[in-house]
Short mmCIF file of C-alpha atoms and ligand atoms in Angstrom, two decimals:
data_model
loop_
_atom_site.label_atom_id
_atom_site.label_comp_id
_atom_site.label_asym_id
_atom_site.label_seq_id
_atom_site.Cartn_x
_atom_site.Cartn_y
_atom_site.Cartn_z
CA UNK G 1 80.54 -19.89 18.28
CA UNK G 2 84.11 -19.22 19.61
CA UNK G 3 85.77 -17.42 17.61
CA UNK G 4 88.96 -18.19 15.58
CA UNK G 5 91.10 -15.73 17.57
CA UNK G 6 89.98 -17.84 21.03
CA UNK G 7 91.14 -20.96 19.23
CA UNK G 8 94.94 -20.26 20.33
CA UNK G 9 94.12 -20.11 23.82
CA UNK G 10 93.37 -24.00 23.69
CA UNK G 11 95.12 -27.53 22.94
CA UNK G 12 95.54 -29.15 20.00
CA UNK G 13 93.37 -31.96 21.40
CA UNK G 14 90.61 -29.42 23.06
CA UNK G 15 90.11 -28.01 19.89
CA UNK G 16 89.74 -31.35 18.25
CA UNK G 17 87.79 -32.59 21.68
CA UNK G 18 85.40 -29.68 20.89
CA UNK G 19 84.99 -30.22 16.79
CA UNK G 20 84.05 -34.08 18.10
CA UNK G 21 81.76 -33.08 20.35
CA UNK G 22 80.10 -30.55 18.03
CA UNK G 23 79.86 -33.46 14.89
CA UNK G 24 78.03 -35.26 17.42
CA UNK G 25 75.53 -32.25 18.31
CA UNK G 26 74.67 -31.65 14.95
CA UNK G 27 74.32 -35.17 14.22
CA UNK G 28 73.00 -36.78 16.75
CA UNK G 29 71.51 -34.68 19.16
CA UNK G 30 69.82 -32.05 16.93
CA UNK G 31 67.72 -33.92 14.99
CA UNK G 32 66.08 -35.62 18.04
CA UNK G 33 65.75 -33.07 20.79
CA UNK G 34 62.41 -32.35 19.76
CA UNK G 35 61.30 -35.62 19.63
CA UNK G 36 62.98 -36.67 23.17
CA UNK G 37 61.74 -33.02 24.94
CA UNK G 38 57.90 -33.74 23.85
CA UNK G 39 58.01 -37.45 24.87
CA UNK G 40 60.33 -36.45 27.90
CA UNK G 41 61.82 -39.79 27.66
CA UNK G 42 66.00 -40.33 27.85
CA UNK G 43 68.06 -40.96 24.79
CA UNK G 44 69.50 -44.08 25.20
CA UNK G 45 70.53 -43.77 21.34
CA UNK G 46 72.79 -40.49 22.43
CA UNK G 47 74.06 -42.00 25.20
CA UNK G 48 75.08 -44.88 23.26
CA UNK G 49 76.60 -42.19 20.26
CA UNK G 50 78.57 -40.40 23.52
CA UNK G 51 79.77 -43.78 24.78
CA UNK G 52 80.78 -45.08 21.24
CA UNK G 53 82.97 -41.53 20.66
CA UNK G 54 84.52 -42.06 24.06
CA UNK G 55 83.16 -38.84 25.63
CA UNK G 56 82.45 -39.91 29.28
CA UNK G 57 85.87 -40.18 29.74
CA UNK G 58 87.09 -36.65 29.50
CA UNK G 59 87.33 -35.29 33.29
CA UNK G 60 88.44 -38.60 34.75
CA UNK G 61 92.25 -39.34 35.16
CA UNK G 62 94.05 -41.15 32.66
CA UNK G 63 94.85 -43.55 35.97
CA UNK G 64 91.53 -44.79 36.18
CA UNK G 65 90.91 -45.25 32.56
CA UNK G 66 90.03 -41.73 31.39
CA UNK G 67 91.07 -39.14 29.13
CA UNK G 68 92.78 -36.81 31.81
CA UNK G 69 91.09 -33.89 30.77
CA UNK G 70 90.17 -31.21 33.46
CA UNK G 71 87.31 -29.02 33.75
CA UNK G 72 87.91 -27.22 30.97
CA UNK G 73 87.89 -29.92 28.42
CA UNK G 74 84.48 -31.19 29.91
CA UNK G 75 83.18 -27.39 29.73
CA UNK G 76 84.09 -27.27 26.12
CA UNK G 77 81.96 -30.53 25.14
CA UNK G 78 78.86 -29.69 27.45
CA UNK G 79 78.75 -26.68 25.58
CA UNK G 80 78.77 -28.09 22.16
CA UNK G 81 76.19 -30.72 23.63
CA UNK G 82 73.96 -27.91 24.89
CA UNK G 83 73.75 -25.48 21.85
CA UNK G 84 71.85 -28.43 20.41
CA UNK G 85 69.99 -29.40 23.73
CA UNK G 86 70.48 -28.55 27.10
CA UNK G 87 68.80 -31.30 28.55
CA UNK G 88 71.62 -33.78 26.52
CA UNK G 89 73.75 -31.22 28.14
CA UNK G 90 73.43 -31.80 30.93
CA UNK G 91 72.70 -35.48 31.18
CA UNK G 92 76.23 -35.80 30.07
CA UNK G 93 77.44 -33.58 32.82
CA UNK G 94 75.47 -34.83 35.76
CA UNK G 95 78.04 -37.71 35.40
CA UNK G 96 80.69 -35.52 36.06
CA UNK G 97 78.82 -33.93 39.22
CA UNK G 98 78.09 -37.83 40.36
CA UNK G 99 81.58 -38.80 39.72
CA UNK G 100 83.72 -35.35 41.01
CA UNK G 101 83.24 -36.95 44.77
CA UNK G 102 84.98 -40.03 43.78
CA UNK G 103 87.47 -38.15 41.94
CA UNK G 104 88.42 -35.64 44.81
CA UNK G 105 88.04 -37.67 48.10
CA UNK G 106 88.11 -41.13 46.84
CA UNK G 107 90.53 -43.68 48.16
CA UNK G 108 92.43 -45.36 45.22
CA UNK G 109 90.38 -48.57 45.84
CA UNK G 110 86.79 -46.86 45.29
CA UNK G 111 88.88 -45.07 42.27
CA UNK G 112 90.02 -48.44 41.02
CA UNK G 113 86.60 -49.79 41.18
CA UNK G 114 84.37 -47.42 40.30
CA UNK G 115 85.68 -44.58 37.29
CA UNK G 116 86.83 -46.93 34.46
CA UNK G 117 83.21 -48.13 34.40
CA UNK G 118 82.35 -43.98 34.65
CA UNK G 119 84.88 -43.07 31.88
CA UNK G 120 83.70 -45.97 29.58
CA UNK G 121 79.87 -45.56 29.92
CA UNK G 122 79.27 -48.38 31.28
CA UNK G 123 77.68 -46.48 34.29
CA UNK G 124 76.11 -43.32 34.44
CA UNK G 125 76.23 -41.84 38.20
CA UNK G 126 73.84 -39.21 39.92
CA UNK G 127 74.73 -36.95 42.88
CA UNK G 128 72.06 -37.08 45.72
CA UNK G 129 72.72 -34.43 48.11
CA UNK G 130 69.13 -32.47 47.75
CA UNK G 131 66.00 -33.50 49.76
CA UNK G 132 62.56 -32.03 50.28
CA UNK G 133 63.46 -30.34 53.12
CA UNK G 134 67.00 -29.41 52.34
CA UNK G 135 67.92 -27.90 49.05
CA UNK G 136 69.90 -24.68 49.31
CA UNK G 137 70.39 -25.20 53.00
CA UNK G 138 72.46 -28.70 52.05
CA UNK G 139 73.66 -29.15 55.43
CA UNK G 140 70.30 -29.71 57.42
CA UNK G 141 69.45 -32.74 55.69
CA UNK G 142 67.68 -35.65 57.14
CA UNK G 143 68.35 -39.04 55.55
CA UNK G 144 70.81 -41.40 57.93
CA UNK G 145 73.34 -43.71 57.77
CA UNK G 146 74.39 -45.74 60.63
CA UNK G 147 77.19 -48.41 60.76
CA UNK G 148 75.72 -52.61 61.23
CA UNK G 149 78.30 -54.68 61.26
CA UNK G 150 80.66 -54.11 57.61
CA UNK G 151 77.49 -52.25 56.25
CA UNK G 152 75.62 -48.55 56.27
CA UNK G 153 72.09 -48.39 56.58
CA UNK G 154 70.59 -45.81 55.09
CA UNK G 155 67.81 -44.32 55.56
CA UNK G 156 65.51 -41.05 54.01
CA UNK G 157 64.67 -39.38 50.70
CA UNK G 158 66.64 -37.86 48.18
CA UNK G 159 64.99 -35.35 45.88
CA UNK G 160 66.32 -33.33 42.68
CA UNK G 161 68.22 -36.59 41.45
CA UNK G 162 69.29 -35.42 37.99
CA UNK G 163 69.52 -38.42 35.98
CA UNK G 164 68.69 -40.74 39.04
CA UNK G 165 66.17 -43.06 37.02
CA UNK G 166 68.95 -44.18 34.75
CA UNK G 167 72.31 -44.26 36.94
CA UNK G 168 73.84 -47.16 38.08
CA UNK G 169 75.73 -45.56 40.88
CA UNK G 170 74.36 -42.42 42.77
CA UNK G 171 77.08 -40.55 45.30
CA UNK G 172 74.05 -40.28 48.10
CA UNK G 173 74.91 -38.10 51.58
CA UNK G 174 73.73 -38.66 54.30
CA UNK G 175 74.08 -38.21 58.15
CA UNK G 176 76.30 -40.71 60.23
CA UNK G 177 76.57 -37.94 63.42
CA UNK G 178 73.29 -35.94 64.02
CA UNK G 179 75.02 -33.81 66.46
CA UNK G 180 77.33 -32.68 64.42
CA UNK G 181 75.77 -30.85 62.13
CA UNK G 182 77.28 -30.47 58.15
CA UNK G 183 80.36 -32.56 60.33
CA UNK G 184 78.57 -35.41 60.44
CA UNK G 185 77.76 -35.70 57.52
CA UNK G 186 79.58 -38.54 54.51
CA UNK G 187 78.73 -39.64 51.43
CA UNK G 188 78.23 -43.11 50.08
CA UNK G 189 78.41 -45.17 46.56
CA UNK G 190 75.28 -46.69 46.49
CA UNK G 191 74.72 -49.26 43.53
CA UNK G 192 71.31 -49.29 42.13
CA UNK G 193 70.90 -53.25 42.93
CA UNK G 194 71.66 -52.33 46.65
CA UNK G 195 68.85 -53.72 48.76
CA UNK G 196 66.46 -51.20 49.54
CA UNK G 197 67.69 -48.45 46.95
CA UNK G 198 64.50 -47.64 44.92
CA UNK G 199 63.85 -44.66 42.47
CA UNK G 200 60.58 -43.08 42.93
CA UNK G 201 58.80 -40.26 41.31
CA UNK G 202 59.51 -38.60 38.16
CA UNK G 203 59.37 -34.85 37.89
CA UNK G 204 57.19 -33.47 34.88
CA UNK G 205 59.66 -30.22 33.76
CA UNK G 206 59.10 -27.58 31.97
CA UNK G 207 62.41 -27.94 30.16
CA UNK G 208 65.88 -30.65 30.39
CA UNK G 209 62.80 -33.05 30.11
CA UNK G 210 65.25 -35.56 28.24
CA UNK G 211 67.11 -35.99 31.38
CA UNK G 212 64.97 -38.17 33.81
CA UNK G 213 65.04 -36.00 37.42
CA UNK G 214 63.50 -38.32 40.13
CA UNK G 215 63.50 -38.80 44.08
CA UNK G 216 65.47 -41.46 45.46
CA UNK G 217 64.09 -43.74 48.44
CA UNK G 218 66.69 -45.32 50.66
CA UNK G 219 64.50 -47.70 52.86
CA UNK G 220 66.93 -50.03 55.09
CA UNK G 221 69.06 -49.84 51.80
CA UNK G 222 72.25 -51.35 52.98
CA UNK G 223 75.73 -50.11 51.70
CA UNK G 224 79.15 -51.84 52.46
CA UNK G 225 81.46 -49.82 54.50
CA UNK G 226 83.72 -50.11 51.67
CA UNK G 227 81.59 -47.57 48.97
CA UNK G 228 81.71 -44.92 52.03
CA UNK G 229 83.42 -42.53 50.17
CA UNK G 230 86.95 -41.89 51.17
CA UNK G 231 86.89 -44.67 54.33
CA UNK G 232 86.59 -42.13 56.76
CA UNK G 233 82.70 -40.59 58.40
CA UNK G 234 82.25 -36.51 58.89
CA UNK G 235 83.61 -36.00 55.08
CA UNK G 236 80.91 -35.61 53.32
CA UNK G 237 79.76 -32.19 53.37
CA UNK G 238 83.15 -30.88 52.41
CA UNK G 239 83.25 -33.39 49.19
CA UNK G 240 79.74 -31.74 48.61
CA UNK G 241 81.45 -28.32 48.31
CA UNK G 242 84.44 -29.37 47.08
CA UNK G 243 82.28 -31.30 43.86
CA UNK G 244 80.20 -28.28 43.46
CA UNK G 245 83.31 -25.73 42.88
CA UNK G 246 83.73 -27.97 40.48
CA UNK G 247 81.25 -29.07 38.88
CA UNK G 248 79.43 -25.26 38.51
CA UNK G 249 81.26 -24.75 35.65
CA UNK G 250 79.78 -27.25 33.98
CA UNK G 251 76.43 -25.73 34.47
CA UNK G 252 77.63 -22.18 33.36
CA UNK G 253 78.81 -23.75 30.27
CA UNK G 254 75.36 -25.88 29.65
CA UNK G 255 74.30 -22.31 29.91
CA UNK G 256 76.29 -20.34 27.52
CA UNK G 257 76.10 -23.72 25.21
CA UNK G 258 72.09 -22.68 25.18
CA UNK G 259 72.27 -19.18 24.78
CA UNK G 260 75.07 -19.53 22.21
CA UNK G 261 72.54 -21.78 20.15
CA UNK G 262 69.58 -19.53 20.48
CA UNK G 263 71.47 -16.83 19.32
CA UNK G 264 72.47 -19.13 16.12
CA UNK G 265 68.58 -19.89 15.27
CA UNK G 266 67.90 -15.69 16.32
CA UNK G 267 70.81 -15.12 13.33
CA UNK G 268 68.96 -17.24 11.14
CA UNK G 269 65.88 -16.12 11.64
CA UNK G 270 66.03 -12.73 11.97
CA UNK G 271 67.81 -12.92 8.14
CA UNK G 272 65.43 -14.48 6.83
CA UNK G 273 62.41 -12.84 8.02
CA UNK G 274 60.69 -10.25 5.81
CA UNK G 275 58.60 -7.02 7.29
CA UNK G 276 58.63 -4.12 5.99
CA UNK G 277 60.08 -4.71 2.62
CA UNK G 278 63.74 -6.11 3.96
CA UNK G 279 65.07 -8.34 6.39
CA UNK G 280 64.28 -7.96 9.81
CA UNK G 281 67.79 -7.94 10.77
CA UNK G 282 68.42 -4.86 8.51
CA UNK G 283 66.65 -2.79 11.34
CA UNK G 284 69.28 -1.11 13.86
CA UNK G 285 66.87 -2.15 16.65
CA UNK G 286 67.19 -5.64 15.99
CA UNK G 287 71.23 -5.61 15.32
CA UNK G 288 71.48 -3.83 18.70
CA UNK G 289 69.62 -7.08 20.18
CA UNK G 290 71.84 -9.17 18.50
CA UNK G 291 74.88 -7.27 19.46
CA UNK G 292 73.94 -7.28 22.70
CA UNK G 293 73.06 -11.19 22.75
CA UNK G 294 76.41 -11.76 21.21
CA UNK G 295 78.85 -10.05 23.56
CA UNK G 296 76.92 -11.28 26.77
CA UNK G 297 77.36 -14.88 25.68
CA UNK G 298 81.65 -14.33 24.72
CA UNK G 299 81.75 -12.65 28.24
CA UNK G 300 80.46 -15.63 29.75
CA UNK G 301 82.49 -18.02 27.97
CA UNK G 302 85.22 -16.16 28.45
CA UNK G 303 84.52 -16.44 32.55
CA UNK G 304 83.41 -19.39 32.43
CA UNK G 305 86.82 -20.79 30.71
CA UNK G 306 89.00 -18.76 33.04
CA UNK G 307 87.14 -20.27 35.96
CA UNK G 308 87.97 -23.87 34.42
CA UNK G 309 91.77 -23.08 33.96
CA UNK G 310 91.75 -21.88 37.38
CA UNK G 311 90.52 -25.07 38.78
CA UNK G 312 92.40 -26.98 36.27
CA UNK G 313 95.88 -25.54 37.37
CA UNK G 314 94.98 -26.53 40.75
CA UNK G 315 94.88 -23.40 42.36
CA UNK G 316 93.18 -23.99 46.24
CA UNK G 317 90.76 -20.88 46.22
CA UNK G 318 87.87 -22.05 43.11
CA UNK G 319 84.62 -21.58 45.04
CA UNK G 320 84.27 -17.76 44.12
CA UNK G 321 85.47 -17.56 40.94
CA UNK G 322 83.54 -21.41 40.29
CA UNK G 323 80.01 -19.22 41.76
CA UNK G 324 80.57 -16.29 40.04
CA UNK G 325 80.79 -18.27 36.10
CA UNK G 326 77.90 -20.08 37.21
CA UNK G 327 76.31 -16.78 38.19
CA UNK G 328 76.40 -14.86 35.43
CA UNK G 329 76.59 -17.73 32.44
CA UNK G 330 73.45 -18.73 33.83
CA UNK G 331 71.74 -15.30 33.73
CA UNK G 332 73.06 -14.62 30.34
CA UNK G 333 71.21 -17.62 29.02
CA UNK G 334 67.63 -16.09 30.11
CA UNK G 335 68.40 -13.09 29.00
CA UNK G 336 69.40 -14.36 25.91
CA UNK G 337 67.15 -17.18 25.41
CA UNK G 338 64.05 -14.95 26.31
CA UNK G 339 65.26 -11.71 23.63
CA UNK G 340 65.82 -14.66 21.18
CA UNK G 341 62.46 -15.61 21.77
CA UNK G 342 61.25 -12.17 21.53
CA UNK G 343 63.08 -11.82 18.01
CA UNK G 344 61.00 -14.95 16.55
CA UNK G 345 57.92 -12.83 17.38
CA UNK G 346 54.89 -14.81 17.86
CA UNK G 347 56.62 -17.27 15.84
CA UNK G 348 58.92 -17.84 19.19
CA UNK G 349 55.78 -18.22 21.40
CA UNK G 350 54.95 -21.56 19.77
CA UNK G 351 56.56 -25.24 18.86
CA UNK G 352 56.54 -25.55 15.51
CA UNK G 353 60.13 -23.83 16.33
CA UNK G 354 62.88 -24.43 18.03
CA UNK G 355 63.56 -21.59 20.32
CA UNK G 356 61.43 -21.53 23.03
CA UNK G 357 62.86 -24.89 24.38
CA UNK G 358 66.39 -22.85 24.70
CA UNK G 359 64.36 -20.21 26.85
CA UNK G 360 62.63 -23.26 29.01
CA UNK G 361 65.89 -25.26 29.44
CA UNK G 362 67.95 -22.20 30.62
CA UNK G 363 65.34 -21.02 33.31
CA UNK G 364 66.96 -24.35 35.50
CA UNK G 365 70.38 -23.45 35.47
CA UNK G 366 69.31 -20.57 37.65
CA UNK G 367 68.37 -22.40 40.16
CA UNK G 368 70.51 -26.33 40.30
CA UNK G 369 73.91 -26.40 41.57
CA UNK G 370 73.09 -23.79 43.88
CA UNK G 371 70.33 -21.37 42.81
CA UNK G 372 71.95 -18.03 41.75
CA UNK G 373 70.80 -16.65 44.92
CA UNK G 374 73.24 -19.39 46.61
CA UNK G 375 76.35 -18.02 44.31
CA UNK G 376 75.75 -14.88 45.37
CA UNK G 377 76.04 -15.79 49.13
CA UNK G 378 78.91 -17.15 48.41
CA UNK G 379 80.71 -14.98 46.41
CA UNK G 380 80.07 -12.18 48.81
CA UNK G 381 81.17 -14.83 51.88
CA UNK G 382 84.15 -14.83 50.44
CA UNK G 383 84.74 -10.91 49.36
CA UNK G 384 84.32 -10.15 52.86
CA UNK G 385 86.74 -12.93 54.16
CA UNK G 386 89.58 -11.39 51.49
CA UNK G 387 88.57 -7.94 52.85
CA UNK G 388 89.11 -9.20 56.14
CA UNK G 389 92.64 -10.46 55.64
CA UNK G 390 91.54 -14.21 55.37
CA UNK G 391 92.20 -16.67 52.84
CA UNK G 392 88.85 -16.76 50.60
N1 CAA K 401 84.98 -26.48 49.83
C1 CAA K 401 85.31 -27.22 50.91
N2 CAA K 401 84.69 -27.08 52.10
C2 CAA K 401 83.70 -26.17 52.20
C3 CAA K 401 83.31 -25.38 51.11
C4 CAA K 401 84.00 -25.56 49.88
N3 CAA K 401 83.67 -24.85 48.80
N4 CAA K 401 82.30 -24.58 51.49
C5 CAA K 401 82.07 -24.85 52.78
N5 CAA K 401 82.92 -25.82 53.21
C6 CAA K 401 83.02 -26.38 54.55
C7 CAA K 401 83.24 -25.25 55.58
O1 CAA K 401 84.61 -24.96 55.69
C8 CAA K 401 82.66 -25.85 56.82
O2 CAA K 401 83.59 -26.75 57.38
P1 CAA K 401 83.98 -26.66 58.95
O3 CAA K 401 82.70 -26.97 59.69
O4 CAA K 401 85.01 -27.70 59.12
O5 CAA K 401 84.45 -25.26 59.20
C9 CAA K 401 81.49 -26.70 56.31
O6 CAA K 401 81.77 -26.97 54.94
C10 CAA K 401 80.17 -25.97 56.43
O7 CAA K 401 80.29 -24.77 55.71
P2 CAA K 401 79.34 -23.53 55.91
O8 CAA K 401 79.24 -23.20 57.38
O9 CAA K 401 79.76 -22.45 54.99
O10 CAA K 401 77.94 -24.16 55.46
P3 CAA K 401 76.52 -23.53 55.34
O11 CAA K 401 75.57 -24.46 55.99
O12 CAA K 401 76.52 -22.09 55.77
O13 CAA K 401 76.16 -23.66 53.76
C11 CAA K 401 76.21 -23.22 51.43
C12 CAA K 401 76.99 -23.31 52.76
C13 CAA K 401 77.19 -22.55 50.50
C14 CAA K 401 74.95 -22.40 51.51
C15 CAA K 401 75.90 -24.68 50.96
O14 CAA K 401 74.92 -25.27 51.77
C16 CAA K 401 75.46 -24.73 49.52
O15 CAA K 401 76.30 -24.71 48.62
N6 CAA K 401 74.13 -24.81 49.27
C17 CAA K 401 73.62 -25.06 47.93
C18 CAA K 401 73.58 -26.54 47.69
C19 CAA K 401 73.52 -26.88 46.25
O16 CAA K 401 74.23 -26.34 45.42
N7 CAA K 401 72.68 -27.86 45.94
C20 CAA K 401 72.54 -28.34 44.61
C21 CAA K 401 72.71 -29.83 44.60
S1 CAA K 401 72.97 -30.59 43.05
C22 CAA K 401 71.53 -30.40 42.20
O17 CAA K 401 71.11 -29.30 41.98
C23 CAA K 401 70.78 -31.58 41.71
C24 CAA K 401 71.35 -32.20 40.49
O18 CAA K 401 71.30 -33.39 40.38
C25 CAA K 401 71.86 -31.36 39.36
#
């Protein structure tokens, strides 16, 4: 929970963004994240409760029909989403990852056309920059696009489509110059009625299973020149980067979201649970756990918000300090997810409780985004260019 004190450092209308987001945790997400993590179907009824309180609107300009909030304001309702579940986490932020490309190397046409319908709900967007062959190593990937007349034709496989299965629009990259390496690369609005756009299989997760994550075929799938994304070829892998410093944030605060609410249920729990003659959480070894938990998950937040307001003010260097929230948010939530688990005992091991789905739905936001191994490449890429005099 953030505490009182923190509540200065934000808005009037964050801190009400946040109490509307948390209402809608409790009361809508909550009491189904059971039910939609064993079926490992997608809540259509919580998308419809996030569309109704006007939530998918809160990182896209107030020009194209959105709330104007930055990345803060969308880190402060992913985590209220994700303390209840972190797969409804983060199938509300994918849409923010499928829609950052538009937003930072759109022309105003695609903007025109394409985020009111993102801000109102009325489509949900994927990001498909992942392949089989080409997950950290973005850059190497294999699926083409080459120019016929006023279309693209695309070509290849995208894998790791977070939410694929139920967007209308996916931002898909692919290659338009082989010989140019992450040059030639530029991404593309695809529509999901585009000839020869086809979702195929469905991964079977161990956690997020709310969120459908699928590969994407692109089989002579034909694109008008007009959805390539900012009108001009070779852009693509920067818009990749330039989303990603973005939208990282988002998954450090899915993260501390989870490990904030496992540490709720540990509070619970460990109060209420007898051994011993008293409460479990009268026993110095447990309070140190919990202390521990606690201040690990503030620390995160607290990076995690500075690395939004960073972004937000529109300060040019974001990739370290966007790696390094993402970075250590996300390892905070396995630590704390797995010592929360630890404090339910056996209890913890098994379903008839809550917590081990907070330890399975942190273990991915390790590894998308950018594994952690990834942020750590490039946090230290850029150390040594500001050690070297360069701009990092
Ligand atoms: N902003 C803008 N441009 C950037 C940039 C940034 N943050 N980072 C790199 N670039 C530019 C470079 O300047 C360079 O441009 P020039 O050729 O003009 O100089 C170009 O991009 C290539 O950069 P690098 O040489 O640094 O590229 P690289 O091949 O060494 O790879 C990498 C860099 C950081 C490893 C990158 O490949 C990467 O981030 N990999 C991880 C990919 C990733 O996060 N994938 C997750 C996808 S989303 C997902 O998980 C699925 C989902 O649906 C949730």
């Amino acid at each position: 929970m953030t505490s009182p004190m923190s509540d200065s450092l934000f808005t009037k209308q964050q801190v009400e963004l946040r109490a509307k987001a948390r209402e809608l945790a409790d009361t809508v997400m909550r009491p189904v994240a059971a039910k939609y993590d064993v079926e490992q179907t997608y809540p259509w009824e919580v998308q419809k409760a996030i569309k109704a309180a006007g939530l998918y609107g809160v990182w896209i300009p107030k020009e194209y029909g959105g709330m104007g909030g930055g990345v803060l304001d969308l880190c402060l309702v992913v985590e209220e989403f994700s303390r209840a579940c972190g797969g409804m986490g983060v199938g509300y932020a994918v849409n923010a990852l499928g829609s950052f490309p538009i937003i930072v190397g759109g022309t105003d046409e695609q903007k025109q056309r394409f985020l009111p319908g993102v801000a109102a709900g009325d489509h949900l967007i994927s990001f498909g920059l992942s392949e089989k062959d080409a997950g950290s190593d973005a850059g190497s990937m294999g699926a083409k696009a080459v120019k016929d007349g006023d279309d693209y034709v695309l070509n290849g496989e995208k894998k790791w489509n977070t939410g694929g299965a139920v967007a209308t629009l996916n931002t898909i990259f692919a290659v338009t110059n082989p010989d140019r390496g992450a040059r030639g690369v530029s991404a593309f609005l695809v529509e999901k009625d585009m000839p020869g756009y086809r979702v195929g299989k469905h991964e079977d997760k161990m956690g997020i299973r709310c969120v459908p994550v699928v590969e994407i075929h692109l089989e002579d799938c034909r694109v008008p020149a007009a959805n390539l994304l900012g009108g001009e070829e070779g852009r693509g892998f920067k818009h990749a980067m330039a989303t990603l410093d973005r939208a990282r944030p988002g998954v450090a605060s899915q993260a501390v979201g989870l490990a904030q609410g496992a540490l709720d249920l540990a509070m619970a729990y460990t109060g209420n649970r007898k051994q011993f003659g008293q409460s479990i959480s009268a026993f110095q070894g447990i309070q140190w756990m919990l202390a521990d938990m606690a201040t690990q998950v503030e620390a995160a937040r607290q990076l995690v918000h500075h690395a939004a307001r960073v972004i937000d003010s529109g300060h040019k260097h974001i990739t370290k300090v966007s790696a390094m929230c993402k970075l250590m948010a996300t390892d905070v939530a396995m630590k704390v997810t797995t010592d929360a688990v630890q404090l339910f005992g056996g209890y913890g091991y098994c379903k008839d409780y809550p917590i081990e789905k907070y330890m399975r739905d942190a273990k991915i936001t390790q590894i998308y985004e950018g594994t952690n191994q990834i942020q750590r490449l490039v946090i230290a890429r850029a150390l040594l260019r500001e050690a070297a005099g360069a701009a990092p």
